[in-house]
CSV table of C-alpha atoms in Angstrom, one decimal:
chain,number,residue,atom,x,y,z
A,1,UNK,CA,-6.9,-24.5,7.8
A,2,UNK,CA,-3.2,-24.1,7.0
A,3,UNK,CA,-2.5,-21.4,5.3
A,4,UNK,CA,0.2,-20.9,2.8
A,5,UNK,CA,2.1,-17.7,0.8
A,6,UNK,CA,3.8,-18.0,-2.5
A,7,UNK,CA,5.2,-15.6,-3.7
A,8,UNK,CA,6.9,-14.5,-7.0
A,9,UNK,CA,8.4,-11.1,-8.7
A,10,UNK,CA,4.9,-10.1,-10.2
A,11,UNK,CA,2.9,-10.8,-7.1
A,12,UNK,CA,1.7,-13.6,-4.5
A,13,UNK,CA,-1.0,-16.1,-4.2
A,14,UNK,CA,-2.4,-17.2,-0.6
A,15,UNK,CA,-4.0,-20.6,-0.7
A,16,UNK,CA,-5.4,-23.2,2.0
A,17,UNK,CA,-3.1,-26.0,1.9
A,18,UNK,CA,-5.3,-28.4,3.8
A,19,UNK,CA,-7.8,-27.9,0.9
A,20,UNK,CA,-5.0,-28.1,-2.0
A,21,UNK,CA,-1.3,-28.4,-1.9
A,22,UNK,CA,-0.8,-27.8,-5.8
A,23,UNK,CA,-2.4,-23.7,-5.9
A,24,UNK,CA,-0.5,-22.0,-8.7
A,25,UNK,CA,-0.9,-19.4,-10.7
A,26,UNK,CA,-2.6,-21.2,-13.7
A,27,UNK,CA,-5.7,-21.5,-11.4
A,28,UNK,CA,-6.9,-18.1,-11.4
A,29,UNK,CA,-6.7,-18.3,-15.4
A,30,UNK,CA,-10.1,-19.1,-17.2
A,31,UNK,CA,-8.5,-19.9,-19.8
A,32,UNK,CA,-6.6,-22.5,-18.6
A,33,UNK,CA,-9.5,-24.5,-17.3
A,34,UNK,CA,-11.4,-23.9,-20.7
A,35,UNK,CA,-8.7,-25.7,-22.2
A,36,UNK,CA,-9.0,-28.6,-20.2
A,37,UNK,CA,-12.6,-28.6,-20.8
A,38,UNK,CA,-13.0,-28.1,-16.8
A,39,UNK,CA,-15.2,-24.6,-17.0
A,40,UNK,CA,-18.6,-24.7,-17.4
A,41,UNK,CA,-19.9,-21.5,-17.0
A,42,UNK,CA,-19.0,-18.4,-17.0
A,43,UNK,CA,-20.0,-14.4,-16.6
A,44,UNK,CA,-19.3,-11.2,-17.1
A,45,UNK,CA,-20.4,-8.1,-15.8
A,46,UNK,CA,-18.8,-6.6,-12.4
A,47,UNK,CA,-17.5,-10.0,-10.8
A,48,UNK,CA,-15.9,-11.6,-14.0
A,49,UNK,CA,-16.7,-15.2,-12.4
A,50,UNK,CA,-16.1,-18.4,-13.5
A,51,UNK,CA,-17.1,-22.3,-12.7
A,52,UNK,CA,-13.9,-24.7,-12.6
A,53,UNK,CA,-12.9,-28.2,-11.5
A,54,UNK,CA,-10.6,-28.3,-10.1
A,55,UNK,CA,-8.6,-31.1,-8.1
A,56,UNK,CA,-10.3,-29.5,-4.9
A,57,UNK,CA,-13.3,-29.6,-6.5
A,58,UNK,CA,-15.9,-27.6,-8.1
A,59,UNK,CA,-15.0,-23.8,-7.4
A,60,UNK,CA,-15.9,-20.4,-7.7
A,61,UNK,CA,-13.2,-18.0,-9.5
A,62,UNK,CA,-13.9,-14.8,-9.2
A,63,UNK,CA,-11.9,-11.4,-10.9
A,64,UNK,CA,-12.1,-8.3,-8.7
A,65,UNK,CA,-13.7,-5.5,-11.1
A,66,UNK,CA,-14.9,-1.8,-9.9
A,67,UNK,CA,-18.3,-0.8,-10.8
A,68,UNK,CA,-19.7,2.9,-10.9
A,69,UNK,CA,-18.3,5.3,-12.4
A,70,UNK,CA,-14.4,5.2,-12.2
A,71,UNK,CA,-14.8,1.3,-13.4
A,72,UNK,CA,-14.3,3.2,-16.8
A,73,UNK,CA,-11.3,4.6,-15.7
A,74,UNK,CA,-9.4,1.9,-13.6
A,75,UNK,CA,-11.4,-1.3,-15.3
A,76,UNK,CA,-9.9,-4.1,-12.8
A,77,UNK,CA,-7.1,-2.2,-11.5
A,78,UNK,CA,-6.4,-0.9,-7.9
A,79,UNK,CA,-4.1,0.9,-5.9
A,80,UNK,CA,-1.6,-1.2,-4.3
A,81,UNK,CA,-1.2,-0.1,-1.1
A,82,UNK,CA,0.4,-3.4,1.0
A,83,UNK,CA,-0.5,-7.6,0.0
A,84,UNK,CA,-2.2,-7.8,2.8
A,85,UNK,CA,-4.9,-4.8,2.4
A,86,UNK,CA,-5.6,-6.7,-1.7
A,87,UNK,CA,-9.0,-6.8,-1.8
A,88,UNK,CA,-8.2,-10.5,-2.5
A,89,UNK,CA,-6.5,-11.3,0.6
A,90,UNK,CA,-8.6,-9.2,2.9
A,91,UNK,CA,-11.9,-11.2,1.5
A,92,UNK,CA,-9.8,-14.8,2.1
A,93,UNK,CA,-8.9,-13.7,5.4
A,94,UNK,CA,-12.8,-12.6,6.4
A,95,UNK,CA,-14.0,-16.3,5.1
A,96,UNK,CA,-11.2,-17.6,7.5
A,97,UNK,CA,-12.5,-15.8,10.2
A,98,UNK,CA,-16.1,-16.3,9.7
A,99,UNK,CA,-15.6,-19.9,8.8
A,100,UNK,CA,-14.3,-20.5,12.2
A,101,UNK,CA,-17.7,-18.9,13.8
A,102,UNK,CA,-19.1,-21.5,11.8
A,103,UNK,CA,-21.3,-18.7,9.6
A,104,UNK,CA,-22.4,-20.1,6.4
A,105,UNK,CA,-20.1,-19.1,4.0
A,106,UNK,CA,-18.5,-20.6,0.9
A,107,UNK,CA,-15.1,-22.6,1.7
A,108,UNK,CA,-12.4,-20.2,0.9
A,109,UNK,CA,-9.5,-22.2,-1.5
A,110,UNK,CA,-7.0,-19.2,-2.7
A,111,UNK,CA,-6.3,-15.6,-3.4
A,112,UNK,CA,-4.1,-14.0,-5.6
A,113,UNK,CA,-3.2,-10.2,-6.4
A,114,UNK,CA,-0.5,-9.4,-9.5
A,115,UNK,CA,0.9,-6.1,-9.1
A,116,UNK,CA,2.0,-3.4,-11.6
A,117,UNK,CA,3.5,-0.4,-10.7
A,118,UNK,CA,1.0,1.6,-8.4
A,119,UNK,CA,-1.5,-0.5,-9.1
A,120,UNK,CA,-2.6,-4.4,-8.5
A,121,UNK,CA,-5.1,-7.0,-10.1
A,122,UNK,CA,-6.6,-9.4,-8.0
A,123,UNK,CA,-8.9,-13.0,-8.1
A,124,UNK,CA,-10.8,-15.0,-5.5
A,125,UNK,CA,-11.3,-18.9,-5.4
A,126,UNK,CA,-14.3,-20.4,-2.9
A,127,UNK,CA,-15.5,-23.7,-3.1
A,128,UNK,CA,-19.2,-23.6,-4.9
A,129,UNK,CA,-22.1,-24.6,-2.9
A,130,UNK,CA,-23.9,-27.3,-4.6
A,131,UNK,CA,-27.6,-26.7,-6.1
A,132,UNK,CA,-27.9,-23.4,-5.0
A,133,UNK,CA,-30.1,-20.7,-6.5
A,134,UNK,CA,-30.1,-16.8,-4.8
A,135,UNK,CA,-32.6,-15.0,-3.1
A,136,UNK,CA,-33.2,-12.9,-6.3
A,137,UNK,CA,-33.9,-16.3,-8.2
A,138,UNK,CA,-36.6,-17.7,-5.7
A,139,UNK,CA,-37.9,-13.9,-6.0
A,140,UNK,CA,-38.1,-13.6,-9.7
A,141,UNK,CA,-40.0,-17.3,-9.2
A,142,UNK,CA,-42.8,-17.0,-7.1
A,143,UNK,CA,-41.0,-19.0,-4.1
A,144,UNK,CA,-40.6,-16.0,-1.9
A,145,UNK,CA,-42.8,-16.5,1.5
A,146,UNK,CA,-43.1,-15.8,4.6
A,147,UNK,CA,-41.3,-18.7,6.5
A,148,UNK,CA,-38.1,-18.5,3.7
A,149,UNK,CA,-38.3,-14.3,4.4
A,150,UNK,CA,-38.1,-15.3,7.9
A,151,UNK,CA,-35.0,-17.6,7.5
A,152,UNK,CA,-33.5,-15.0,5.5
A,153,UNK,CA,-33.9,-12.5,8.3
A,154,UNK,CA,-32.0,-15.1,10.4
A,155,UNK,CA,-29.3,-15.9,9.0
A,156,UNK,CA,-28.6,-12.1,8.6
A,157,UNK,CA,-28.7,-12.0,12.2
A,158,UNK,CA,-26.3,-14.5,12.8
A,159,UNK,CA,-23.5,-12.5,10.7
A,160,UNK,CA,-24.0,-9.0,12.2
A,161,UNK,CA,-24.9,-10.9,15.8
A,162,UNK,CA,-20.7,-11.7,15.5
A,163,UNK,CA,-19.7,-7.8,14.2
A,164,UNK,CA,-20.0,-9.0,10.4
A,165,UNK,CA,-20.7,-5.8,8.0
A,166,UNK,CA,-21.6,-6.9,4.5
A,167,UNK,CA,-20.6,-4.2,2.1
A,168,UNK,CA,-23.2,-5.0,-1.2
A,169,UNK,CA,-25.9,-7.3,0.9
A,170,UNK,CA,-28.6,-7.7,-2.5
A,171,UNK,CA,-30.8,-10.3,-3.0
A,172,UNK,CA,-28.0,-11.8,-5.3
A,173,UNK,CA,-25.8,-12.2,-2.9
A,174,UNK,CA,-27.9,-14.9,-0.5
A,175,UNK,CA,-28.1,-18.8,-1.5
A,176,UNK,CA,-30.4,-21.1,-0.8
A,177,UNK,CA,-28.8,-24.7,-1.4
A,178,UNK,CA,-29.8,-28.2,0.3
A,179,UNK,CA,-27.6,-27.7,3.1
A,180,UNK,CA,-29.1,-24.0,4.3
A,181,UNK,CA,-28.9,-20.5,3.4
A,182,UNK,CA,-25.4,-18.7,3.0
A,183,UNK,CA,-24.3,-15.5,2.4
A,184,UNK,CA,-21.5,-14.8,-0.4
A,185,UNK,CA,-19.3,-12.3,-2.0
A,186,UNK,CA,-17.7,-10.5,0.5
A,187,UNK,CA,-15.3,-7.7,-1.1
A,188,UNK,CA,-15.2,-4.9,0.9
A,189,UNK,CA,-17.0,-6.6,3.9
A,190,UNK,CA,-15.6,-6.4,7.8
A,191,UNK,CA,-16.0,-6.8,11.1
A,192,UNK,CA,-17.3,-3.9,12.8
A,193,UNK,CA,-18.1,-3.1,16.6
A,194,UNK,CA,-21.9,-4.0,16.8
A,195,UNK,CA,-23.9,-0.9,16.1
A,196,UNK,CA,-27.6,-0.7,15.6
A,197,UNK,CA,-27.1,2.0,12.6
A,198,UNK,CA,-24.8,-0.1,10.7
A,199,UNK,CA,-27.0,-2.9,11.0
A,200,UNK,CA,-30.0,-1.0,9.8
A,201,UNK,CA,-28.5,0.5,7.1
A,202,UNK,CA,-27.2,-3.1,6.1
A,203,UNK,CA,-31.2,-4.3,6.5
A,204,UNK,CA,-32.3,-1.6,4.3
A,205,UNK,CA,-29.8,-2.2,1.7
A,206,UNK,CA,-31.3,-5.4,1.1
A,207,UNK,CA,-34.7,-3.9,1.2
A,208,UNK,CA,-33.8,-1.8,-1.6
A,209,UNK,CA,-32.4,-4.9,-3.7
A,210,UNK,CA,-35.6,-6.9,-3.2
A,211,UNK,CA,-37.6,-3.8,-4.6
A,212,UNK,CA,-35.6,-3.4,-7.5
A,213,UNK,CA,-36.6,-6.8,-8.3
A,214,UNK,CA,-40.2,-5.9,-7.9
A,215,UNK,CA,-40.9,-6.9,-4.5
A,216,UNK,CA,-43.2,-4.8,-4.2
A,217,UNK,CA,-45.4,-4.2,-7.7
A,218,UNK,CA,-48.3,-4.7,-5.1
A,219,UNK,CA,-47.5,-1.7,-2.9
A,220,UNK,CA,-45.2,-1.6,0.2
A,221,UNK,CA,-48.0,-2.3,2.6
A,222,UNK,CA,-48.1,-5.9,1.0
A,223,UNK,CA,-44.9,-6.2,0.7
A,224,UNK,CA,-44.1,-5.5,4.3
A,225,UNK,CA,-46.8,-8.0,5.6
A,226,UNK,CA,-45.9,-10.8,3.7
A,227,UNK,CA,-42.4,-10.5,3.5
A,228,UNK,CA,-40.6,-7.8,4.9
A,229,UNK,CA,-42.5,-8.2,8.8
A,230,UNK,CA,-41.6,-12.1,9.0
A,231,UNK,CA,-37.8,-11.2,7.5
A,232,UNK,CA,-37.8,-8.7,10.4
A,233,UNK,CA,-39.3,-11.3,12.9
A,234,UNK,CA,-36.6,-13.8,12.4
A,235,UNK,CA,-33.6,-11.2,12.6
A,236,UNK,CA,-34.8,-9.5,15.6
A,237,UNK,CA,-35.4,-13.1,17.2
A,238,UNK,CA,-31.6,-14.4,16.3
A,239,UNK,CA,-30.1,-11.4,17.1
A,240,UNK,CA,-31.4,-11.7,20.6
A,241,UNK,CA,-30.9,-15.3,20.7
């Protein structure tokens, strides 16, 4: 990776030059690639994301949004407090990090915060994993066993086996493409010391996702046998790996 800064008077965008020389700001613009017929899908809600081509390829752009509560009162704003503690460039700089671990994570292509005042907007761009569907999708479908709860388990492991905190790990939030499962979307994410209460907490957080997405409409006991125990299996056996 060679990583680049360009800056201007409203703000700065850091980009992987080794992925694509030509990052400007008309990248992190829907609009722009819906005029040149080069978006093909797109969503609302929290993450604001988007589906480009782009000359580096098919990519994820992603607008930074608050949820809760004080998402009515600061919409996609934040508080600037330095470029390099944007939630934009703190999320590039993890995917550096963890790419070179060689965790499964999307390729990271550019980041970009514009500044006002106090307070700063910021976008993502990753490179999109092809044909992949989320955990919540292969719930929702019937295609949630044993063995893929069990790889799921695993590659959790691997991430908090090298200090890797996921901030929102849901259901959503796990692919499952050709190539293997990866983890995505990680705004607010770090690396921690290893800790097993962190690491529990992170566990149950997804356990709580899969429930809301009715996991368990045959009772917990069920759920925990078929799913949960093998999910379990597979961390605790990667994590002591």
């Amino acid at each position: 990776m060679h990583e680049q800064l360009r800056q201007d008077a409203k703000g700065a965008i850091l980009f992987d030059a080794t992925v694509s020389p030509q990052v400007d700001s008309t990248w992190f613009d829907a609009d722009h690639w819906r005029r040149q017929a080069a978006l093909s899908a797109q969503s609302g809600g929290r993450g604001g994301v988007a589906i480009i081509d782009t000359p580096a390829g098919e990519c994820v752009l992603r607008h930074y949004r608050r949820g809760g509560m004080v998402a009515r009162l600061m919409g996609d704003r934040y508080l600037w407090l330095g470029a390099d503690r944007t939630r934009s460039f703190q999320e590039f700089r993890l995917l550096q990090a963890m790419a070179k671990q060689q965790l499964p994570v999307p390729q990271v292509v550019a980041a970009q915060y514009r500044r006002a005042g106090l307070y700063y907007q910021a976008d993502l761009i990753t490179r999109r994993i092809a044909d992949a569907h989320t955990l919540a999708e292969s719930l929702i479908q019937g295609r949630l066993d044993a063995e893929l709860a069990r790889e799921v388990g695993a590659l959790v492991a691997r991430f908090h086996r090298a200090g890797v905190w996921h901030a929102d790990l849901n259901a959503h939030n796990v692919l499952i493409a050709p190539t293997g499962l990866y983890l995505v979307d990680f705004d607010r994410g770090r690396m921690r010391a290893l800790a097993r209460s962190w690491r529990m907490a992170n566990l149950q957080r997804l356990r709580r996702s899969l429930f809301k997405l009715g996991a368990a409409a045959q009772g917990e006991a069920p759920f925990d046998q078929a799913i949960w125990t093998p999910l379990m299996d597979g961390y605790e056996e990667t994590l002591g790996a």
